[in-house]
């Protein structure tokens, strides 16, 4: 089942519903990168609360979307990384230093709102 | 609860099945959620290696008892071309397939025991174990 991507205001919200196979991770990556241009979104939120595991493949794919999104002039934030999943990522050595993360959807939205506010401010300088 | 489960690995769907089976066995045995996630992540990596580099193989998951310790042992095997330099494959940043070599060294860090043997032309077997409870030492 493909990951649903909803438009919420200026943002795209992808809510992962279940454990993803590698193919589904790649589909999500492709769909997000396609839609960000189509709907002219300023930001992407990827909710990974339901992900059982974030391994090297999933983290590399998510990081690719985040950095590509940034090159397109938008920003991405990953929300909902579970405590045990975060612990495993650190033990593994999967660090996503250059990727934004937030606790949950609400904080993710706040993050993007303040990012947009900051961006507008910079433009006016 | 079954003491042994064999998962055939032929596609990316089987990678998910293998790690979910490992997780549920670990949870039933009483491993913590964190321990079960470390195990599931390591299984995901070795299963993906089978799909990516060989195409098919199998993962045997079994409950082990040793000196009063309980744990889950994972034996991931394939009949692929084999890896010439096992030590190098286990170093960070190395990969025989030219991709980012994070998988095996990362999986080794998540598990309590990790051994890999490979014969050119015969295949590769990774054997790894996650024990329940705090580690010794």
PDB file of C-alpha atoms in Angstrom, chain B residues 11-120:
ATOM      1  CA  UNK B  11      12.487 -10.218  -2.206  1.00  0.00           C
ATOM      2  CA  UNK B  12      12.332  -6.972  -0.245  1.00  0.00           C
ATOM      3  CA  UNK B  13       9.003  -8.172   1.249  1.00  0.00           C
ATOM      4  CA  UNK B  14      10.863 -11.078   2.870  1.00  0.00           C
ATOM      5  CA  UNK B  15      13.257  -8.606   4.508  1.00  0.00           C
ATOM      6  CA  UNK B  16      10.270  -7.124   6.354  1.00  0.00           C
ATOM      7  CA  UNK B  17       8.873 -10.593   7.154  1.00  0.00           C
ATOM      8  CA  UNK B  18      12.215 -11.789   8.564  1.00  0.00           C
ATOM      9  CA  UNK B  19      12.682  -8.811  10.859  1.00  0.00           C
ATOM     10  CA  UNK B  20       9.063  -8.897  12.041  1.00  0.00           C
ATOM     11  CA  UNK B  21       9.300 -12.619  12.797  1.00  0.00           C
ATOM     12  CA  UNK B  22      12.547 -12.018  14.714  1.00  0.00           C
ATOM     13  CA  UNK B  23      10.969  -9.200  16.651  1.00  0.00           C
ATOM     14  CA  UNK B  24       7.912 -11.204  17.675  1.00  0.00           C
ATOM     15  CA  UNK B  25      10.072 -14.165  18.778  1.00  0.00           C
ATOM     16  CA  UNK B  26      12.246 -11.788  20.822  1.00  0.00           C
ATOM     17  CA  UNK B  27       9.237 -10.129  22.428  1.00  0.00           C
ATOM     18  CA  UNK B  28       7.688 -13.488  23.315  1.00  0.00           C
ATOM     19  CA  UNK B  29      10.973 -14.583  24.867  1.00  0.00           C
ATOM     20  CA  UNK B  30      10.923 -11.476  27.035  1.00  0.00           C
ATOM     21  CA  UNK B  31      13.552  -9.279  25.396  1.00  0.00           C
ATOM     22  CA  UNK B  32      12.908  -5.578  25.956  1.00  0.00           C
ATOM     23  CA  UNK B  33      11.459  -3.428  23.197  1.00  0.00           C
ATOM     24  CA  UNK B  34      14.872  -1.828  22.672  1.00  0.00           C
ATOM     25  CA  UNK B  35      16.613  -5.203  22.434  1.00  0.00           C
ATOM     26  CA  UNK B  36      13.955  -6.445  20.011  1.00  0.00           C
ATOM     27  CA  UNK B  37      14.413  -3.361  17.815  1.00  0.00           C
ATOM     28  CA  UNK B  38      18.217  -3.776  17.774  1.00  0.00           C
ATOM     29  CA  UNK B  39      17.683  -7.388  16.678  1.00  0.00           C
ATOM     30  CA  UNK B  40      15.067  -6.467  14.047  1.00  0.00           C
ATOM     31  CA  UNK B  41      17.341  -3.774  12.583  1.00  0.00           C
ATOM     32  CA  UNK B  42      20.298  -6.186  12.330  1.00  0.00           C
ATOM     33  CA  UNK B  43      18.074  -8.828  10.675  1.00  0.00           C
ATOM     34  CA  UNK B  44      16.880  -6.205   8.189  1.00  0.00           C
ATOM     35  CA  UNK B  45      20.475  -5.483   7.167  1.00  0.00           C
ATOM     36  CA  UNK B  46      21.637  -9.071   6.680  1.00  0.00           C
ATOM     37  CA  UNK B  47      18.392  -9.974   4.865  1.00  0.00           C
ATOM     38  CA  UNK B  48      18.797  -7.009   2.517  1.00  0.00           C
ATOM     39  CA  UNK B  49      22.381  -8.072   1.753  1.00  0.00           C
ATOM     40  CA  UNK B  50      21.032 -11.441   0.591  1.00  0.00           C
ATOM     41  CA  UNK B  51      18.445  -9.814  -1.704  1.00  0.00           C
ATOM     42  CA  UNK B  52      20.850  -7.206  -3.085  1.00  0.00           C
ATOM     43  CA  UNK B  53      24.013  -9.210  -3.625  1.00  0.00           C
ATOM     44  CA  UNK B  54      22.809 -12.770  -4.167  1.00  0.00           C
ATOM     45  CA  UNK B  55      19.072 -12.674  -4.927  1.00  0.00           C
ATOM     46  CA  UNK B  56      17.997 -15.446  -2.603  1.00  0.00           C
ATOM     47  CA  UNK B  57      18.900 -17.241   0.575  1.00  0.00           C
ATOM     48  CA  UNK B  58      17.410 -17.946   3.960  1.00  0.00           C
ATOM     49  CA  UNK B  59      17.288 -16.752   7.517  1.00  0.00           C
ATOM     50  CA  UNK B  60      16.941 -19.187  10.386  1.00  0.00           C
ATOM     51  CA  UNK B  61      15.733 -17.673  13.640  1.00  0.00           C
ATOM     52  CA  UNK B  62      16.055 -19.759  16.788  1.00  0.00           C
ATOM     53  CA  UNK B  63      15.766 -19.467  20.518  1.00  0.00           C
ATOM     54  CA  UNK B  64      19.002 -20.360  22.275  1.00  0.00           C
ATOM     55  CA  UNK B  65      19.880 -21.162  25.876  1.00  0.00           C
ATOM     56  CA  UNK B  66      23.450 -20.980  27.123  1.00  0.00           C
ATOM     57  CA  UNK B  67      24.676 -20.933  30.730  1.00  0.00           C
ATOM     58  CA  UNK B  68      21.339 -19.662  31.946  1.00  0.00           C
ATOM     59  CA  UNK B  69      21.135 -16.957  29.264  1.00  0.00           C
ATOM     60  CA  UNK B  70      18.353 -16.856  26.707  1.00  0.00           C
ATOM     61  CA  UNK B  71      18.485 -15.175  23.359  1.00  0.00           C
ATOM     62  CA  UNK B  72      17.660 -15.206  19.684  1.00  0.00           C
ATOM     63  CA  UNK B  73      20.192 -16.582  17.233  1.00  0.00           C
ATOM     64  CA  UNK B  74      20.022 -15.546  13.578  1.00  0.00           C
ATOM     65  CA  UNK B  75      21.688 -17.583  10.848  1.00  0.00           C
ATOM     66  CA  UNK B  76      21.555 -15.806   7.489  1.00  0.00           C
ATOM     67  CA  UNK B  77      22.923 -17.886   4.641  1.00  0.00           C
ATOM     68  CA  UNK B  78      23.142 -17.794   0.875  1.00  0.00           C
ATOM     69  CA  UNK B  79      24.791 -19.806  -1.886  1.00  0.00           C
ATOM     70  CA  UNK B  80      26.108 -16.769  -3.678  1.00  0.00           C
ATOM     71  CA  UNK B  81      29.565 -15.998  -5.045  1.00  0.00           C
ATOM     72  CA  UNK B  82      30.984 -15.436  -1.562  1.00  0.00           C
ATOM     73  CA  UNK B  83      33.047 -12.564  -0.221  1.00  0.00           C
ATOM     74  CA  UNK B  84      36.796 -12.615  -0.709  1.00  0.00           C
ATOM     75  CA  UNK B  85      37.772 -10.501   2.255  1.00  0.00           C
ATOM     76  CA  UNK B  86      35.383 -10.909   5.186  1.00  0.00           C
ATOM     77  CA  UNK B  87      37.388  -8.639   7.477  1.00  0.00           C
ATOM     78  CA  UNK B  88      37.191  -5.838   4.934  1.00  0.00           C
ATOM     79  CA  UNK B  89      33.422  -6.331   4.440  1.00  0.00           C
ATOM     80  CA  UNK B  90      32.995  -5.766   8.169  1.00  0.00           C
ATOM     81  CA  UNK B  91      34.854  -2.468   8.186  1.00  0.00           C
ATOM     82  CA  UNK B  92      32.912   0.774   8.059  1.00  0.00           C
ATOM     83  CA  UNK B  93      32.684   2.233   4.599  1.00  0.00           C
ATOM     84  CA  UNK B  94      33.609  -1.003   2.797  1.00  0.00           C
ATOM     85  CA  UNK B  95      31.333  -2.879   0.479  1.00  0.00           C
ATOM     86  CA  UNK B  96      31.976  -5.515  -2.144  1.00  0.00           C
ATOM     87  CA  UNK B  97      29.076  -4.181  -4.222  1.00  0.00           C
ATOM     88  CA  UNK B  98      30.472  -0.661  -4.343  1.00  0.00           C
ATOM     89  CA  UNK B  99      27.599   0.708  -2.268  1.00  0.00           C
ATOM     90  CA  UNK B 100      27.823   2.363   1.093  1.00  0.00           C
ATOM     91  CA  UNK B 101      29.140  -0.382   3.340  1.00  0.00           C
ATOM     92  CA  UNK B 102      27.152   0.440   6.436  1.00  0.00           C
ATOM     93  CA  UNK B 103      25.023  -2.669   6.719  1.00  0.00           C
ATOM     94  CA  UNK B 104      27.292  -5.382   8.093  1.00  0.00           C
ATOM     95  CA  UNK B 105      29.445  -3.308  10.476  1.00  0.00           C
ATOM     96  CA  UNK B 106      26.276  -1.630  11.719  1.00  0.00           C
ATOM     97  CA  UNK B 107      24.520  -4.958  12.290  1.00  0.00           C
ATOM     98  CA  UNK B 108      27.575  -6.211  14.197  1.00  0.00           C
ATOM     99  CA  UNK B 109      27.336  -3.250  16.569  1.00  0.00           C
ATOM    100  CA  UNK B 110      23.672  -4.009  17.301  1.00  0.00           C
ATOM    101  CA  UNK B 111      24.203  -7.658  18.226  1.00  0.00           C
ATOM    102  CA  UNK B 112      25.993  -9.330  21.130  1.00  0.00           C
ATOM    103  CA  UNK B 113      27.670 -11.938  18.955  1.00  0.00           C
ATOM    104  CA  UNK B 114      28.455 -11.778  15.269  1.00  0.00           C
ATOM    105  CA  UNK B 115      30.385 -14.154  13.023  1.00  0.00           C
ATOM    106  CA  UNK B 116      30.654 -14.226   9.285  1.00  0.00           C
ATOM    107  CA  UNK B 117      32.153 -16.962   7.156  1.00  0.00           C
ATOM    108  CA  UNK B 118      32.381 -16.948   3.402  1.00  0.00           C
ATOM    109  CA  UNK B 119      33.769 -19.308   0.774  1.00  0.00           C
ATOM    110  CA  UNK B 120      34.339 -18.141  -2.765  1.00  0.00           C
TER     111      UNK B 120
END
